C-alpha positions as a printed NumPy array, in Angstrom:
array([[ -0.255,   0.302,   0.082],
       [  1.202,   3.361,  -0.773],
       [  1.083,   6.734,   1.516],
       [  0.177,   8.74 ,  -1.436],
       [ -3.18 ,   8.94 ,  -2.73 ],
       [ -3.42 ,   8.609,  -6.699],
       [ -5.931,  10.354,  -7.388],
       [ -3.398,  13.355,  -6.251],
       [ -0.817,  12.631,  -9.408],
       [ -3.596,  12.645, -12.219],
       [ -4.279,   8.895, -12.219],
       [ -8.288,   8.377, -11.303],
       [-11.295,   6.122, -12.144],
       [-11.08 ,   4.609, -15.834],
       [ -8.443,   5.478, -18.087],
       [ -5.412,   8.336, -17.644],
       [ -4.222,   9.18 , -20.813],
       [ -0.533,  10.061, -19.647],
       [  2.933,  10.126, -21.026],
       [  4.931,   6.591, -19.881],
       [  8.214,   7.313, -19.749],
       [ 10.6  ,   3.802, -19.938],
       [ 14.012,   2.78 , -20.265],
       [ 16.237,  -0.313, -20.818],
       [ 19.354,   0.863, -19.41 ],
       [ 19.769,   4.383, -19.259],
       [ 18.163,   5.287, -22.432],
       [ 15.292,   6.338, -21.559],
       [ 11.492,   6.4  , -24.101],
       [  8.624,   8.265, -24.109],
       [  4.88 ,   7.176, -25.227],
       [  1.113,   8.047, -24.638],
       [ -0.437,   4.997, -23.156],
       [ -3.57 ,   4.938, -20.884],
       [ -3.616,   3.542, -17.503],
       [ -6.577,   2.097, -16.328],
       [ -7.79 ,   2.388, -12.858],
       [-10.696,   0.43 , -11.035],
       [-10.787,   1.32 ,  -7.659],
       [ -7.494,   0.387,  -5.752],
       [ -6.949,  -1.959,  -8.84 ],
       [ -4.033,  -0.372, -11.391],
       [ -2.867,  -2.   , -14.801],
       [ -1.419,  -1.075, -18.143],
       [ -1.676,  -3.143, -21.446],
       [  1.273,  -2.658, -23.774],
       [  1.259,  -4.12 , -26.954],
       [  3.998,  -5.989, -28.844],
       [  6.557,  -4.273, -31.095],
       [  6.618,  -0.965, -29.401],
       [  9.384,   0.389, -27.282],
       [  7.796,   1.015, -24.42 ],
       [  6.294,  -3.226, -24.525],
       [  9.997,  -4.126, -25.143],
       [ 11.465,  -1.731, -21.648],
       [  8.659,  -3.169, -19.394],
       [  9.746,  -6.807, -20.375],
       [ 13.203,  -5.791, -19.747],
       [ 12.704,  -3.174, -16.482],
       [  9.073,  -4.006, -14.988],
       [  9.695,  -0.129, -14.447],
       [  7.611,   2.645, -15.921],
       [  7.049,   6.709, -14.84 ],
       [  3.381,   7.921, -15.471],
       [  3.674,  11.761, -16.47 ],
       [  0.668,  13.968, -16.199],
       [  1.719,  16.271, -19.549],
       [ -0.591,  18.904, -20.588],
       [  1.58 ,  19.857, -23.962],
       [ -0.4  ,  18.59 , -27.117],
       [  3.02 ,  18.549, -28.538],
       [  4.738,  15.868, -26.345],
       [  1.52 ,  13.914, -26.958],
       [  2.154,  13.558, -30.628],
       [  5.814,  13.799, -30.719],
       [  5.723,  10.666, -28.25 ],
       [  3.135,   8.835, -30.423],
       [  5.477,   8.851, -33.548],
       [  9.111,   9.031, -32.583],
       [ 11.038,   9.604, -29.02 ],
       [ 11.294,  12.883, -27.398],
       [ 14.976,  14.968, -26.902],
       [ 17.403,  13.39 , -24.605],
       [ 17.359,  16.918, -23.017],
       [ 13.627,  16.685, -22.282],
       [ 13.832,  13.68 , -20.448],
       [ 14.974,  14.038, -16.716],
       [ 16.779,  10.992, -15.105],
       [ 16.421,  10.292, -11.356],
       [ 16.68 ,   7.973,  -8.64 ],
       [ 14.808,   6.717,  -5.594],
       [ 15.996,   4.309,  -3.16 ],
       [ 18.247,   2.329,  -5.895],
       [ 15.814,   2.639,  -8.092],
       [ 16.661,   4.522, -11.253],
       [ 14.009,   6.273, -13.874],
       [ 13.296,   9.027, -16.738],
       [ 10.821,  11.348, -16.335],
       [  9.094,  13.932, -18.571],
       [ 11.028,  17.55 , -18.215],
       [  7.892,  19.289, -18.207],
       [  5.51 ,  17.089, -16.652],
       [  3.206,  18.71 , -13.75 ],
       [  3.795,  15.594, -11.133],
       [  4.928,  12.094, -11.838],
       [  4.038,   8.579, -10.633],
       [  6.737,   5.564, -10.638],
       [  4.981,   2.093, -10.128],
       [  6.455,  -1.102, -10.775],
       [  5.297,  -4.26 , -12.592],
       [  4.016,  -6.874, -11.21 ],
       [  1.943,  -9.778, -12.33 ],
       [  2.571,  -9.147, -15.766],
       [  0.473, -11.471, -18.261],
       [  1.259, -11.95 , -21.748],
       [ -1.386, -12.83 , -24.772],
       [ -0.257, -13.182, -28.497],
       [ -1.21 ,  -9.583, -29.055],
       [ -0.303,  -7.846, -25.478],
       [  1.499,  -8.026, -22.533],
       [ -1.034,  -6.775, -19.389],
       [  1.131,  -5.816, -15.947],
       [ -0.318,  -4.861, -12.503],
       [  1.135,  -1.539, -11.711],
       [  2.012,  -0.781,  -7.93 ],
       [  2.818,   2.562,  -7.1  ],
       [  6.39 ,   2.744,  -5.46 ],
       [  7.177,   6.963,  -5.834],
       [  5.531,   9.637,  -6.842],
       [  6.44 ,  13.63 ,  -6.798],
       [  3.821,  17.062,  -7.576],
       [  5.876,  19.448,  -9.028],
       [  3.615,  22.255, -10.2  ],
       [  0.106,  22.237,  -9.409],
       [ -2.332,  22.84 , -11.975],
       [ -5.741,  23.451, -12.79 ],
       [ -6.925,  22.652, -16.561],
       [-10.377,  23.545, -17.777],
       [-11.64 ,  21.386, -20.158],
       [-10.349,  21.744, -23.093],
       [-12.149,  19.811, -26.491],
       [ -9.523,  20.246, -28.347],
       [ -6.535,  19.041, -26.13 ],
       [ -8.89 ,  15.925, -25.501],
       [ -9.187,  15.254, -29.345],
       [ -5.304,  15.991, -29.936],
       [ -4.931,  12.859, -27.671],
       [ -8.051,  11.097, -29.1  ],
       [ -6.59 ,  11.387, -32.161],
       [ -3.07 ,   9.999, -31.3  ],
       [ -4.775,   6.978, -29.979],
       [ -6.474,   6.658, -33.268],
       [ -3.   ,   7.25 , -34.863],
       [ -1.713,   4.424, -33.53 ],
       [ -4.845,   1.995, -34.214],
       [ -4.199,   3.15 , -37.728],
       [ -0.937,   2.459, -38.16 ],
       [ -1.495,  -1.339, -37.124],
       [ -4.974,  -1.591, -38.752],
       [ -4.906,   0.23 , -41.953],
       [ -8.363,   1.059, -41.238],
       [ -9.661,   3.893, -42.939],
       [-12.629,   4.855, -39.998],
       [ -9.488,   6.047, -38.31 ],
       [ -8.367,   8.591, -40.609],
       [-12.208,   9.774, -40.868],
       [-12.493,  10.243, -37.478],
       [ -8.822,  12.312, -36.997],
       [-10.264,  14.231, -40.123],
       [-13.067,  15.066, -37.844],
       [-11.64 ,  15.988, -34.74 ],
       [ -9.031,  18.67 , -36.578],
       [-12.326,  20.644, -37.126],
       [-13.058,  20.532, -33.748],
       [ -9.51 ,  21.192, -32.471],
       [ -9.416,  24.117, -34.958],
       [-12.527,  25.828, -33.441],
       [-11.882,  25.025, -29.832],
       [ -8.601,  24.338, -29.19 ],
       [ -5.171,  26.245, -27.648],
       [ -2.613,  27.743, -30.375],
       [ -0.266,  24.479, -29.03 ],
       [ -3.344,  22.115, -29.78 ],
       [ -3.63 ,  23.166, -33.635],
       [ -0.071,  23.227, -34.039],
       [  0.086,  19.632, -32.664],
       [ -2.524,  18.845, -34.986],
       [ -1.065,  20.093, -37.749],
       [  1.972,  18.136, -36.87 ],
       [ -0.144,  15.131, -36.615],
       [ -2.193,  15.938, -39.944],
       [  1.263,  16.382, -41.471],
       [  2.369,  12.575, -40.788],
       [ -0.434,  11.585, -43.262],
       [ -0.34 ,  14.255, -45.552],
       [ -2.388,  13.056, -48.386],
       [ -4.741,  10.503, -46.469],
       [ -6.837,  12.944, -44.867]])
């Protein structure tokens, strides 16, 4: 049992969309991942073929970073962040990397890892947490739809199902209407990857 409340670090009931950082040795990686919480049970599903999947299988540690920068979501969906965007830390002999611009983060140990033909599911045990900056963001449809578009983009990459492209296109209209300038820039970056397909 942890001495902190996960709610205070953005890991709430349902699926919390965060930037997960992992490493294999000391090479950090970042990717947008949904952390699933049902009551006090927290777990993650990671699909084969990703660096996060490989790192968790090897190290059994991941960090959930609460991030409100839509560009970080888009950039880490299709590649990695720059080395300068990570902060490498340690706690009680445990080394891990965080996103430097995160508002808070939680270090999880991946326990009871179950493997299927497509993915691994791991129970997440919180080990350490840190809150850097307090933030009270209102709900912004633009930001939320950038995150949702990243999810659909990864599904499109796996399946080539055009329905995901149609959703991304529809979401881009709302992002351009309701989102911040940063949300619009992030959506433009996402659409650029699929230039001519959307």
